[in-house]
Every structure is written in C-alpha cells, then in structure tokens.
Short mmCIF file of C-alpha atoms in Angstrom, two decimals:
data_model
loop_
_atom_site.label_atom_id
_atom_site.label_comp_id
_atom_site.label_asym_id
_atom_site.label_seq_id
_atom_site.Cartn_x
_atom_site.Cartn_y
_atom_site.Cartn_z
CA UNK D 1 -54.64 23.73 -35.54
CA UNK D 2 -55.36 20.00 -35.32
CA UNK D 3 -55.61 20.19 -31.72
CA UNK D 4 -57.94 23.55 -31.63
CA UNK D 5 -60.03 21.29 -34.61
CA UNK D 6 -60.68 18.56 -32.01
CA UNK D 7 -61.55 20.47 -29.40
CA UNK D 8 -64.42 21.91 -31.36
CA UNK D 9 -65.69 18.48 -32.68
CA UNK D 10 -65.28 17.50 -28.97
CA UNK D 11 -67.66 20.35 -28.02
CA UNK D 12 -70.68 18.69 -30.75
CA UNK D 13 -70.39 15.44 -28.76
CA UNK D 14 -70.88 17.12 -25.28
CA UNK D 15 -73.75 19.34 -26.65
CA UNK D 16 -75.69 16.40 -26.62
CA UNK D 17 -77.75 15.53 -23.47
CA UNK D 18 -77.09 11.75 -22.42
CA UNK D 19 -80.42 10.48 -21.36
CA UNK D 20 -80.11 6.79 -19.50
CA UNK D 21 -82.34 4.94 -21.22
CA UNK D 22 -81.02 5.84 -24.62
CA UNK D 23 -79.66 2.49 -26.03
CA UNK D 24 -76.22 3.17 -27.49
CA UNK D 25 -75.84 2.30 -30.96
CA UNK D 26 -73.81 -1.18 -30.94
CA UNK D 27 -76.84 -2.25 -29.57
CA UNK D 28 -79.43 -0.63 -32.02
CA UNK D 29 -81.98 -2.58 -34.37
CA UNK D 30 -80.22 -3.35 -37.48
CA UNK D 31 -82.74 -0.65 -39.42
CA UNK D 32 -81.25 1.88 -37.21
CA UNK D 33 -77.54 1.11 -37.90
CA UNK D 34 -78.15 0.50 -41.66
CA UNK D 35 -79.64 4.34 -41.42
CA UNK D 36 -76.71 5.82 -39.79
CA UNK D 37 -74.48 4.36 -42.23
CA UNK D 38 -76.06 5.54 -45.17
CA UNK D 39 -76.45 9.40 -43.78
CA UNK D 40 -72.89 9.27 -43.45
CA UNK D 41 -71.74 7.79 -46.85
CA UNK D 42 -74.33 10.85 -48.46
CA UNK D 43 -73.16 13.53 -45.89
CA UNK D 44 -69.29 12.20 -47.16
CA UNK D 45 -70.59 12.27 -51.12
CA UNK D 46 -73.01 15.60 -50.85
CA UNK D 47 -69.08 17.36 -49.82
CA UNK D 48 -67.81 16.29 -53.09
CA UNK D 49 -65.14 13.88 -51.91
CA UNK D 50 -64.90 10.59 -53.79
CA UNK D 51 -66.46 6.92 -54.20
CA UNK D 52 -63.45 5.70 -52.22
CA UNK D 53 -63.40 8.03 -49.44
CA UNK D 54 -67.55 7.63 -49.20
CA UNK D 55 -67.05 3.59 -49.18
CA UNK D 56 -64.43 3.65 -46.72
CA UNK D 57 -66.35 5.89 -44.08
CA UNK D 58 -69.41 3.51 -44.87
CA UNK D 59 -67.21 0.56 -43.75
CA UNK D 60 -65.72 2.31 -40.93
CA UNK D 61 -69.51 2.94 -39.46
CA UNK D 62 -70.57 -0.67 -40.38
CA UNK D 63 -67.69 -2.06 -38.36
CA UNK D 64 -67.77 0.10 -35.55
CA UNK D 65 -71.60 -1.27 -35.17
CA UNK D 66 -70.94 -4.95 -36.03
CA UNK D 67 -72.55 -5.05 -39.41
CA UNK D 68 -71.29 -5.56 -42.96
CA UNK D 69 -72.04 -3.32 -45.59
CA UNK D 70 -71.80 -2.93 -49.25
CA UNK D 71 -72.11 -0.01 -51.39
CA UNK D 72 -72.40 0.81 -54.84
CA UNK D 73 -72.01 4.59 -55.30
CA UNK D 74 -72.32 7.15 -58.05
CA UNK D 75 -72.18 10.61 -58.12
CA UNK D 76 -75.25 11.89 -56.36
CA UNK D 77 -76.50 8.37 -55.50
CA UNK D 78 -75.46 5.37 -52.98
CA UNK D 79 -77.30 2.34 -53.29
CA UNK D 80 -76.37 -0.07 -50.29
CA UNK D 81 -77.56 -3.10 -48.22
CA UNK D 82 -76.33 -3.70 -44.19
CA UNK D 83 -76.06 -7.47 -43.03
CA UNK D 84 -76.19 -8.40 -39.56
CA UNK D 85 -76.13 -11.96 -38.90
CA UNK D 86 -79.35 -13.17 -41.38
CA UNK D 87 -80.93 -9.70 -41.32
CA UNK D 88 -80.76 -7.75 -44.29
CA UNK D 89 -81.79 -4.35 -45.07
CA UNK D 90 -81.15 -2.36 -48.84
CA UNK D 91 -81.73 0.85 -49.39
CA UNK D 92 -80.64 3.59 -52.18
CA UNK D 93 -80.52 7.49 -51.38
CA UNK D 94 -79.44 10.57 -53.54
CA UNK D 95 -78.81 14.03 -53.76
CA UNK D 96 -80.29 16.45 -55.96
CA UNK D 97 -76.74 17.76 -57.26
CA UNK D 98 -73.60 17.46 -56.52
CA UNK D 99 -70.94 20.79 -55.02
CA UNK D 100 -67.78 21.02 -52.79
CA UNK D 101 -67.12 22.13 -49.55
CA UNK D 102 -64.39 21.23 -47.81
CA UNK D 103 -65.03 23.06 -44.59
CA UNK D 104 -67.93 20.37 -43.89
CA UNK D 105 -65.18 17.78 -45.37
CA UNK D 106 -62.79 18.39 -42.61
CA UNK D 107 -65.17 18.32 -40.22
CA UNK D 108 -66.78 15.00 -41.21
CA UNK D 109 -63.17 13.42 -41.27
CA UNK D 110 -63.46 14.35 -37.56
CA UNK D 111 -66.42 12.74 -36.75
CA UNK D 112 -65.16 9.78 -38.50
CA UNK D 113 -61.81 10.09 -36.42
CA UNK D 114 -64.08 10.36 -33.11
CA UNK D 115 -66.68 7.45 -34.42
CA UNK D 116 -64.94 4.78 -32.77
CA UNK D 117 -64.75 5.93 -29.16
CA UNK D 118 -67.87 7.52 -29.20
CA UNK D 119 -70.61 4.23 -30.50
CA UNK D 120 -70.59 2.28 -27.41
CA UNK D 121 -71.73 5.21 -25.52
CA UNK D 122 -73.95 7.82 -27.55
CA UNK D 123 -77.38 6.45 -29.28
CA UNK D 124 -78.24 6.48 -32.71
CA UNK D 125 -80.48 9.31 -32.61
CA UNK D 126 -77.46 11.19 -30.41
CA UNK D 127 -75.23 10.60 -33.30
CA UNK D 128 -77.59 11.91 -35.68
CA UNK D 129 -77.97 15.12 -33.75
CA UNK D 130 -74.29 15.35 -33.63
CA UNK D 131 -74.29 15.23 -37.78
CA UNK D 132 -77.05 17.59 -37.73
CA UNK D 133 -74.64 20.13 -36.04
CA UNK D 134 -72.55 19.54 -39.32
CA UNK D 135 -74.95 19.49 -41.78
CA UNK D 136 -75.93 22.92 -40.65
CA UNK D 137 -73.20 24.81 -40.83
CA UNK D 138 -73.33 27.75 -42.89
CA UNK D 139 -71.48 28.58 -45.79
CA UNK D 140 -68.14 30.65 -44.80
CA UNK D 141 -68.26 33.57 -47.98
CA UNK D 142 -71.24 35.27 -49.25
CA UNK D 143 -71.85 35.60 -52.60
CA UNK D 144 -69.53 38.87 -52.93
CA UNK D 145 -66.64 36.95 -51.33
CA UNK D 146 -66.49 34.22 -53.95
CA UNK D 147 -66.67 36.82 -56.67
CA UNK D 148 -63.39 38.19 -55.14
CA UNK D 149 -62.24 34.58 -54.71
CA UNK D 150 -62.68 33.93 -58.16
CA UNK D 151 -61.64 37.08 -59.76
CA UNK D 152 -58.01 36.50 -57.55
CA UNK D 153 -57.67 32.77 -58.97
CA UNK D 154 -58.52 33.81 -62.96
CA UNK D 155 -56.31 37.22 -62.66
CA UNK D 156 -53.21 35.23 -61.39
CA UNK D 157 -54.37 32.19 -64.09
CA UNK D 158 -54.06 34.80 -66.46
CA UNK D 159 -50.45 35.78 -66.11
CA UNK D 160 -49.43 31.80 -65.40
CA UNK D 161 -50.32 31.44 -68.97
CA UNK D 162 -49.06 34.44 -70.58
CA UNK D 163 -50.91 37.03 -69.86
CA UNK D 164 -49.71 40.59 -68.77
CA UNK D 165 -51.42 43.31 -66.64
CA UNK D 166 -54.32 44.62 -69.20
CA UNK D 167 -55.32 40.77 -69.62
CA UNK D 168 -55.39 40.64 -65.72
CA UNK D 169 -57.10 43.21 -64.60
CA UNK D 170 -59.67 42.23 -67.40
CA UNK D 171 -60.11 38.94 -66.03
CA UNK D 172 -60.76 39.57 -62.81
CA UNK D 173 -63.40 41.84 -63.27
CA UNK D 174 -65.00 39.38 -65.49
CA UNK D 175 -64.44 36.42 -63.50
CA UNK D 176 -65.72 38.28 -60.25
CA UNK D 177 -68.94 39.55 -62.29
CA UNK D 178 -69.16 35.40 -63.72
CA UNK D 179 -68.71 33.70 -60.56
CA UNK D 180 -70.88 36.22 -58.66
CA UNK D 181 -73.60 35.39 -60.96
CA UNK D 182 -73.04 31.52 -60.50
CA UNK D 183 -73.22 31.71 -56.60
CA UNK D 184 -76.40 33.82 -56.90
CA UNK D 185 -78.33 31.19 -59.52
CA UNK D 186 -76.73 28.39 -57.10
CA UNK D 187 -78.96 30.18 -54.18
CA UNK D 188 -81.85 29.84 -56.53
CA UNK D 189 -81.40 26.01 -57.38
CA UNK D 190 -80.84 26.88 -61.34
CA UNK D 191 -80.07 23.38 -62.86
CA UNK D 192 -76.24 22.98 -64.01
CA UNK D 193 -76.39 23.77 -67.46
CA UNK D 194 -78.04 27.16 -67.15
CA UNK D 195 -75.95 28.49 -64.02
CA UNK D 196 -72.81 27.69 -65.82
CA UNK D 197 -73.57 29.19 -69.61
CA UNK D 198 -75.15 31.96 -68.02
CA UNK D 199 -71.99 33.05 -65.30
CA UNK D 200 -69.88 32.19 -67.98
CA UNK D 201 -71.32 34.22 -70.60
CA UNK D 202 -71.78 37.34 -68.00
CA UNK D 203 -67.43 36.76 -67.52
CA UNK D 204 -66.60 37.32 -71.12
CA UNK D 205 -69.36 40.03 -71.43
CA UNK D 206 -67.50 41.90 -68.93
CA UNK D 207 -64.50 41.10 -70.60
CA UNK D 208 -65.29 42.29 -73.65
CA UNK D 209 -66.89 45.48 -72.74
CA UNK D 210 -64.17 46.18 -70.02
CA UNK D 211 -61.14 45.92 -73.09
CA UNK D 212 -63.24 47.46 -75.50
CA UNK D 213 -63.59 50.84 -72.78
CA UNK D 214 -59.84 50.43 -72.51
CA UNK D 215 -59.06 50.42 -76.17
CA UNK D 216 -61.52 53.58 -76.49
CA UNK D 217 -60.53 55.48 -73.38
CA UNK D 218 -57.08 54.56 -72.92
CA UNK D 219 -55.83 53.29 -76.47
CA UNK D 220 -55.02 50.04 -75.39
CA UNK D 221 -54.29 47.57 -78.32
CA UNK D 222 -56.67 44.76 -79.38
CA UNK D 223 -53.35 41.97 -79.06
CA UNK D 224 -55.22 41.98 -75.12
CA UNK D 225 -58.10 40.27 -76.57
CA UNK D 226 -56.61 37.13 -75.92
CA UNK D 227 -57.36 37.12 -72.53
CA UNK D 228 -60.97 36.54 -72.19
CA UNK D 229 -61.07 33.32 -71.93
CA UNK D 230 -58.74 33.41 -68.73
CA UNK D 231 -62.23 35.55 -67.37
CA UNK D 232 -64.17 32.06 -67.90
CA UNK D 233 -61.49 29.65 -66.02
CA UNK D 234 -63.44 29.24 -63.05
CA UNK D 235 -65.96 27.00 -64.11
CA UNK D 236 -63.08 24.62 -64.32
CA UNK D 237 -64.47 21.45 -62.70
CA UNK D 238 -61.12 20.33 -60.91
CA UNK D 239 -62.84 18.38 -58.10
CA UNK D 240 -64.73 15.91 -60.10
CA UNK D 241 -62.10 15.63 -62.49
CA UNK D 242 -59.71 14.66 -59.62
CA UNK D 243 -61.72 12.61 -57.90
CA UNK D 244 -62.84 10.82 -60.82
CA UNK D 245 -59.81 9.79 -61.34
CA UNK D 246 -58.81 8.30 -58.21
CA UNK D 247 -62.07 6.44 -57.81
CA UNK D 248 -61.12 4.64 -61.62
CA UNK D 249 -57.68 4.04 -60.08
CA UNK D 250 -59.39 2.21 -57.11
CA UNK D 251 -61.76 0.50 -60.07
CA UNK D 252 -64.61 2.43 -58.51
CA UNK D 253 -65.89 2.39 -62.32
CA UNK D 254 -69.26 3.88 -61.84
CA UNK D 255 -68.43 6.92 -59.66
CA UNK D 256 -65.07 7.53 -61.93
CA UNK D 257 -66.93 7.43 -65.15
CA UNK D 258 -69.99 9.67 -63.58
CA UNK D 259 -67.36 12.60 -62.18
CA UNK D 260 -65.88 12.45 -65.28
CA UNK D 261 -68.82 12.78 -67.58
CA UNK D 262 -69.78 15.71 -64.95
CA UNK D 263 -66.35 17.78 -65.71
CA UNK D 264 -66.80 17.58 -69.20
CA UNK D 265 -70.45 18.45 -69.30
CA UNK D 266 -69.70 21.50 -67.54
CA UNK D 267 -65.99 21.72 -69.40
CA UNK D 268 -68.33 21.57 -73.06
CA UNK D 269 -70.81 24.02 -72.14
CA UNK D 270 -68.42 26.39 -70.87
CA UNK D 271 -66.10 26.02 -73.80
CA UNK D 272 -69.39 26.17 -76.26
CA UNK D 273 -70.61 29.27 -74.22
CA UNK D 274 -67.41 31.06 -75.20
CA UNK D 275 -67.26 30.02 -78.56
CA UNK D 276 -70.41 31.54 -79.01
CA UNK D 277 -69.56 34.89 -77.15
CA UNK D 278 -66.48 35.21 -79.16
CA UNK D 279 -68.23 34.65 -82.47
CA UNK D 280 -70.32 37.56 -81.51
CA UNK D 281 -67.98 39.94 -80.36
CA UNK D 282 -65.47 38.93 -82.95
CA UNK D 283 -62.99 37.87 -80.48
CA UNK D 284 -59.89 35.38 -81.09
CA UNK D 285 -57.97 33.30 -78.93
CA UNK D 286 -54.47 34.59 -80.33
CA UNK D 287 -51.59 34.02 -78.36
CA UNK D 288 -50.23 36.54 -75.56
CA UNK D 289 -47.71 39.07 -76.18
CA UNK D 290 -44.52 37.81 -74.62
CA UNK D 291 -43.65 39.11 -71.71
CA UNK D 292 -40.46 40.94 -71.02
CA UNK D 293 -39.18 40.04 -67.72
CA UNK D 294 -36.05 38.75 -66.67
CA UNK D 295 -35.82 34.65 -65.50
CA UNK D 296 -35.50 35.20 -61.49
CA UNK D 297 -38.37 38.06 -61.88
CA UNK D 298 -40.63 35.96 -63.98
CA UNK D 299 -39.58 33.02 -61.48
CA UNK D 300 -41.46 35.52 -58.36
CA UNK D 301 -44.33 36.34 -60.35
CA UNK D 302 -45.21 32.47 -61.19
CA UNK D 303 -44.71 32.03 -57.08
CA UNK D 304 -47.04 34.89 -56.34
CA UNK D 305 -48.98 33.96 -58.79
CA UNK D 306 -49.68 30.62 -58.29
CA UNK D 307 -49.94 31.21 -54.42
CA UNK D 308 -52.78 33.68 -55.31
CA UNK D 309 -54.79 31.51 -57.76
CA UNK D 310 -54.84 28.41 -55.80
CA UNK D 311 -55.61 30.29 -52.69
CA UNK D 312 -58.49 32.28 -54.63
CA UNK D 313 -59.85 28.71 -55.49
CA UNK D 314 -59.42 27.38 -52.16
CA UNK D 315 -61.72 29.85 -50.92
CA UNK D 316 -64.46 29.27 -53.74
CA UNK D 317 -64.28 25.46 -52.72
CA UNK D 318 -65.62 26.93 -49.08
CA UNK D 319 -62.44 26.41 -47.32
CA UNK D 320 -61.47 28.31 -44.40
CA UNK D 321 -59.21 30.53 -44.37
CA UNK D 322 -56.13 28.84 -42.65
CA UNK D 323 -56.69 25.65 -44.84
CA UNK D 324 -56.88 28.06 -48.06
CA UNK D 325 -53.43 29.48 -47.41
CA UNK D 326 -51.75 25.83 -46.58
CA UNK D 327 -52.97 24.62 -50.13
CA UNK D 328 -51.47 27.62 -51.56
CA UNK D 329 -48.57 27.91 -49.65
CA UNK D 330 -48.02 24.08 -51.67
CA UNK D 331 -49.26 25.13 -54.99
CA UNK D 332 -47.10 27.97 -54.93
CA UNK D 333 -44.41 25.62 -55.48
CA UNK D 334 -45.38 22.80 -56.88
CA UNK D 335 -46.59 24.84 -59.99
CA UNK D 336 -44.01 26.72 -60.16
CA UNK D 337 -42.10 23.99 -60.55
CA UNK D 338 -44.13 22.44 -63.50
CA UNK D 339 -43.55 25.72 -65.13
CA UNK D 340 -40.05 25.43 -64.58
CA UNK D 341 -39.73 22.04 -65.69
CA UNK D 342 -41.62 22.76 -68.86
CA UNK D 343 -39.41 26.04 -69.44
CA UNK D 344 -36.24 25.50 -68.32
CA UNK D 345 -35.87 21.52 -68.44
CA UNK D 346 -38.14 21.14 -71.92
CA UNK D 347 -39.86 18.54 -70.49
CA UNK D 348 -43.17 17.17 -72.33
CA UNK D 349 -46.16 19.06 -70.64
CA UNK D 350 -47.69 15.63 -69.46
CA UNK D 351 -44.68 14.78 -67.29
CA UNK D 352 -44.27 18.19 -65.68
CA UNK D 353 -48.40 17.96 -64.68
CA UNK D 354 -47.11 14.47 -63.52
CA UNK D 355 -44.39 15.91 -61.16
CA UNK D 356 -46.27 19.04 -60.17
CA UNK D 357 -49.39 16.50 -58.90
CA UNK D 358 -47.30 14.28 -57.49
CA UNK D 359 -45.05 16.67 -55.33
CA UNK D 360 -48.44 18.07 -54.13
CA UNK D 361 -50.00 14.79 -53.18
CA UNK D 362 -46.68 13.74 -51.07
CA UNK D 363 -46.27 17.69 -49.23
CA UNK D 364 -50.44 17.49 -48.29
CA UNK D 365 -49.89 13.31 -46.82
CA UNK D 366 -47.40 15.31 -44.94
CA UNK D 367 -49.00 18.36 -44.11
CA UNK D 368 -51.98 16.07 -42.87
CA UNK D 369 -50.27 14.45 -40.78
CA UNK D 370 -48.96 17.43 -38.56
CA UNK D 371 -51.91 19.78 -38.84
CA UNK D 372 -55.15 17.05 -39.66
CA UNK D 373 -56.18 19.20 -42.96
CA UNK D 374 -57.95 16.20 -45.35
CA UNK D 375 -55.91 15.40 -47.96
CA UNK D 376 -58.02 16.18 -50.85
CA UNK D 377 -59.06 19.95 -49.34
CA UNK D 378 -55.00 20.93 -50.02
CA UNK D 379 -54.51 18.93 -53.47
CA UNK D 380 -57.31 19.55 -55.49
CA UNK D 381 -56.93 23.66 -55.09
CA UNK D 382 -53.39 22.76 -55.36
CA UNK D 383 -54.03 21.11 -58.84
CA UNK D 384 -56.63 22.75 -60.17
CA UNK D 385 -54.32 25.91 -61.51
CA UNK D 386 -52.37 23.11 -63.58
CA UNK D 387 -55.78 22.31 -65.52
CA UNK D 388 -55.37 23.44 -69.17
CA UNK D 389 -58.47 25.16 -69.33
CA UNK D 390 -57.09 27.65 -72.35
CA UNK D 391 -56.07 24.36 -73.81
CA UNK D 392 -59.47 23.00 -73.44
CA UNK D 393 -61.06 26.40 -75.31
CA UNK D 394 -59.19 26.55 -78.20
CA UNK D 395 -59.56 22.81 -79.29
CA UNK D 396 -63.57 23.33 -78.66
CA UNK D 397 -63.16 26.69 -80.80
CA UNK D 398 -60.46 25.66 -83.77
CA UNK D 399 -63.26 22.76 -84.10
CA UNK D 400 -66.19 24.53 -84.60
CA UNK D 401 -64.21 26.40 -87.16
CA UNK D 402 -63.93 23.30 -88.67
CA UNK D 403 -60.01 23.31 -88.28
CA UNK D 404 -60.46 19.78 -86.62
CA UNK D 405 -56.85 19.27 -86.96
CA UNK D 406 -55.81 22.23 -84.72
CA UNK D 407 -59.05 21.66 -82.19
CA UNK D 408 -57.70 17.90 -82.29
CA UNK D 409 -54.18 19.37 -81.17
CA UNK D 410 -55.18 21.27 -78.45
CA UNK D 411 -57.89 19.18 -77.04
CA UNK D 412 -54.87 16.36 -77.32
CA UNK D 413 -52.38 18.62 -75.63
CA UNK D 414 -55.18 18.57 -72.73
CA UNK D 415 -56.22 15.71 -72.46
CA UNK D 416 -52.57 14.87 -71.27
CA UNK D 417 -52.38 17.17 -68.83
CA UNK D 418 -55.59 16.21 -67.32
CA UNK D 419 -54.91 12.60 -67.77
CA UNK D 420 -51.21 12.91 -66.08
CA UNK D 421 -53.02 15.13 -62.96
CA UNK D 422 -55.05 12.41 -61.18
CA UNK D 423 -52.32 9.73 -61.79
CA UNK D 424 -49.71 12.26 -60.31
CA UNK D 425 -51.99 11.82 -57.00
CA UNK D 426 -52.67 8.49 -57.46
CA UNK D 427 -49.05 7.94 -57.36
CA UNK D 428 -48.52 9.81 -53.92
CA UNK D 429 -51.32 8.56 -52.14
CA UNK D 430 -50.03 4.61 -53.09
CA UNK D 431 -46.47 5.82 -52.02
CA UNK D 432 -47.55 7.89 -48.43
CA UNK D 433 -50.95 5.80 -47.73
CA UNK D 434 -50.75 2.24 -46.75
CA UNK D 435 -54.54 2.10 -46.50
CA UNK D 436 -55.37 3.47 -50.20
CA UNK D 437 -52.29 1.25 -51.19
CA UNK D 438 -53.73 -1.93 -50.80
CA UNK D 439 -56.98 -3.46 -51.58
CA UNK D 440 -59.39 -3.16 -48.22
#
C-alpha cells in the first residue's frame, strides 16, 4: 500500500511540465519561499492535524529552502515570519473553520516525504501546482455515505455501553438522519453552532419518534428510552480533543487550549441540545437493561463492535477505505481490551482509557512504519469510541436538574477518561518517536 501510495504522489510531480527557465526554489526570492511555507503549514492545519505536526512541516520546508522560520499557530490561524540572512518577511493566514480529512492528510505527509528530493529541481510555482493537485481532491463519501458511516459507529457505540438491539437499531436510524443533516448544512457553510444543535436535535427526533412507533406498533417497553443519546454520539469532537492534547504536551499552549475550547463548545451544545429534546419528549437517561450474554459471547460482540464503530468513524473523518479498516482492525482490540480491563480486572476507568490509548498509539507507530498510514489517521478513530460521550450527557443533564452533585460525578468520571486519552498517546509517541521525543 505504501509503495502503490508513492507511486501516485510520484505521478503529481511528473504531471508538471519542467520549463528551463523556471528557477528552482532553493534559489527563489525570499517572498516566494516564505509563501510556500506558509501554504503548507495551512494546507497541514485546514486537515485537522495538530500545532506540532503543522510546525514541524513548516520547518521541514524552511530548511529544505535555506531559511528559518517561526510560527505561532492556533486553530484556524498561523501567524509566521521567514529569515534569510537579514531579510525578513511576516505574515499571518487563516481558515474560515476548521474539519478533518485524513485522506488529504496522508497525502500531504507524502509530499512532505518527497519535499526534499524534489526543491532543487521543481520551481516554486511547480510546487504550488503540485499542492493544488491536493487541495483539489474531492471528498471520498457523499452525504448519504456518512449518514451510513455514522449510523454504523453510534449503533455499535450503543451496545459498547450497554445497549441491546431495540437501542441499536434506534440509534442508527437517528444518527444516520443527524449526521446526514450535518454533512448537508456543512455543504451550505452553516456556522458551527447551528449545524451541530440542529443534526443533533434531528438524531434524537428520530429517536424518539422511531421508539415511540415501536412501543405503539410492536409493544416494545419504554426501559429502551435510554438509548437516545447513543443517536447523538457523533458529534463527538475526538480530533480536536486529541490533538489538543498533544500540542499542550509539546507546550504548544495556544493551539492546545484553542482545540480544546473547540471540543467542548461543540461537546456543550450538543449535550444542551439533548437536554432540551429530552425535556420535551419526557425522556431520561436511565441506565440499560443488562444484557444477558455469556463472558466469551459478550467478549465477540465488544470485538465486532468496536471494529464497526471505529471503522464507521474512520469513514466520517474522510478516510479511505483501506486506512478505515486498519484503524479498526486496532480499535477492535485495543477497546476491547479497556472493556476488559475495566470488567474483568476492576481497574479505575482512567487507567483502562490509559492502556487502551496507549496500546493504540504503539500498534499505529508500527503499522506506519510497514504500510506509511499517518499516525494520527489510525489513532484518533481508534480512540474516539473510548470518549465518554454518555458520560458527558448525563453530567450536562443531572446539572440542569440542579442535581449538581450527580452532574459533578459524571462530568468528573469524564473528564478522566478524556484527560487519560491524549496522555495514553502522548506516552506512545515519546516511547516509538525519537523526533516527537525530544525537543526540535
């Protein structure tokens, strides 16, 4: 896969026409260079990778023209300034909102791979038409697709935390209708706070009216309630989250505090969308019914399970297809064994999340290493089915109740889990990467 992967970036560099008196871009005037640069540090941010991984492809370009740079980069801005010799030139760029896709990822982390062998030859504006090829690739799903995508990942969420068929087939209609309705206002360029309260409302709507047929038609019992908040899960910001905290790890304070700020904006109106939904329909977040299935059968279901809901987000972060199933095939088990751990072993949520992230941080350094996947494309999706959103809910509802000390509980219950996540990758990447282990 690696191999086929190169060939393809290989075939952007030789669609470009050499012309002879192109000047390549060592030799460039230091405006041209400081351009470059900076497309490629916002190309690397627009993808949704973080501060870190944006600086370090910054400094990569700078070198590889002879000129020093220094960044200071947020979350949809990069404010910078190129040196060569006792030329200076500043400038600051931004995006007008921040998404993943981690098809374009991969395929600037090829560029970037290619950069060095490439700069003595091609010219800046060559090099720009190359990223142009990039920047224009279309999305891989439709809007239908990532409906599917999403109902897959919130039906299998459902049963990792409890849930049982009725709750399942519940939430995937609604989180199919929800996400299908997000990708659609997305097209449309509806600002964040509308597109998510909106889809997210339309999920438990469906939700609702789908249990409330069943209980009429089919005399299914009200206990399924529960589950409509497992319909809403897909809103759940894992990327920034993640990345947030890797780039405070690396003391990229700005960027870490911004993605973080940006997962719980969305994580509050989400959670304040449903409160307000289930105050209307009279729903309650009660706990599941158990389920009655023996250990090695509930043991396969979590490994389905989990192999379908991180694939299923995989797909909504725009991977392809190949890299989807490689992040689930590890999610599959490194949930699975968080589950375990907390089951069988009765250990404290917050070190199982630790385990689980840091297993799937060591398996993806590995994985990248003998098929080229970026490392963040296979751990995120891997992670993000460990993120307590249900956890998250009920501490936002019990405390507009005004039963703070419950809310308090559950929101604390998250907050370590979320909190033990990023560190569990921060921990594998220092362990398997020399180059994020020390300060460059």
């Amino acid at each position: 896969m690696a191999k086929l992967k190169k060939q393809h970036m290989t075939i952007h560099w030789k669609a470009i026409v050499q012309d002879d008196s192109s000047i390549p871009a060592t030799e460039a005037t230091l405006k041209e260079k400081a351009t470059l640069v900076g497309r490629i540090g916002l190309m690397m941010l627009s993808v949704g990778t973080g501060a870190w991984r944006v600086r370090n492809s910054m400094n990569k370009v700078a070198r590889c023209l002879g000129i020093t740079c220094t960044a200071d980069i947020g979350l949809l801005a990069i404010s910078y300034t190129c040196i060569e010799g006792t030329d200076t030139y500043t400038q600051s760029i931004s995006l007008p909102t921040t998404g993943v896709n981690t098809h374009k990822l991969m395929e600037l982390e090829l560029f970037m791979k290619e950069f060095p062998d490439k700069v003595s030859t091609y010219s800046v504006k060559h090099i720009h038409e190359v990223l142009d090829e990039i920047q224009k690739l279309p999305a891989n799903y439709q809007a239908w697709n990532l409906g599917l995508a999403s109902a897959l990942a919130c039906g299998a969420f459902t049963f990792l935390l409890g849930g049982g068929p009725v709750e399942m087939c519940c939430a995937f209609l609604g989180a199919g209708v929800g996400n299908f309705v997000r990708k659609k206002m997305l097209g449309h360029s509806i600002s964040l706070l509308a597109n998510v309260a909106v889809s997210v409302a339309a999920s438990c709507l469906v939700y609702v009216l789908t249990i409330l047929l069943a209980q009429s038609l089919l005399s299914v019992s009200a206990v399924h309630q529960a589950g409509y908040i497992c319909a809403m899960l897909f809103v759940i910001p894992g990327f920034p989250l993640i990345t947030g905290g890797i780039d405070l790890a690396k003391l990229d304070l700005r960027s870490g505090l911004e993605r973080v700020s940006y997962a719980l904006l969305i994580i509050l109106t989400a959670t304040m969308t449903g409160w307000a939904t289930a105050a209307i329909c009279q729903f309650q977040p009660a706990d599941f019914e158990p389920l009655q299935l023996q250990k090695w059968t509930l043991l396969c279901f979590r490994l389905i399970t989990s192999f379908c809901g991180v694939y299923g987000f995989s797909l909504m972060f725009n991977s392809p297809r190949k890299m989807a199933f490689t992040a689930a095939l590890i999610g599959m088990f490194t949930n699975t064994l968080r589950l375990e751990l907390v089951d069988l072993a009765h250990m404290p949520i917050g070190a199982a999340a630790f385990i689980g992230a840091f297993c799937t941080g060591c398996i993806a350094s590995v994985v990248k290493k003998k098929i080229g996947f970026p490392r963040i494309s296979l751990t995120v999706p891997a992670i993000v089915i460990m993120v307590p959103g249900l956890y998250m809910y009920r501490g936002i509802y019990y405390i507009a109740l005004n039963d703070v000390g419950s809310g308090a509980l559950w929101l604390t219950k998250a907050a370590l889990i979320v909190i033990a996540l990023p560190i569990g990758l921060v921990a594998a990447r220092i362990c398997t990467d020399k180059n994020f282990r020390h300060c460059t």
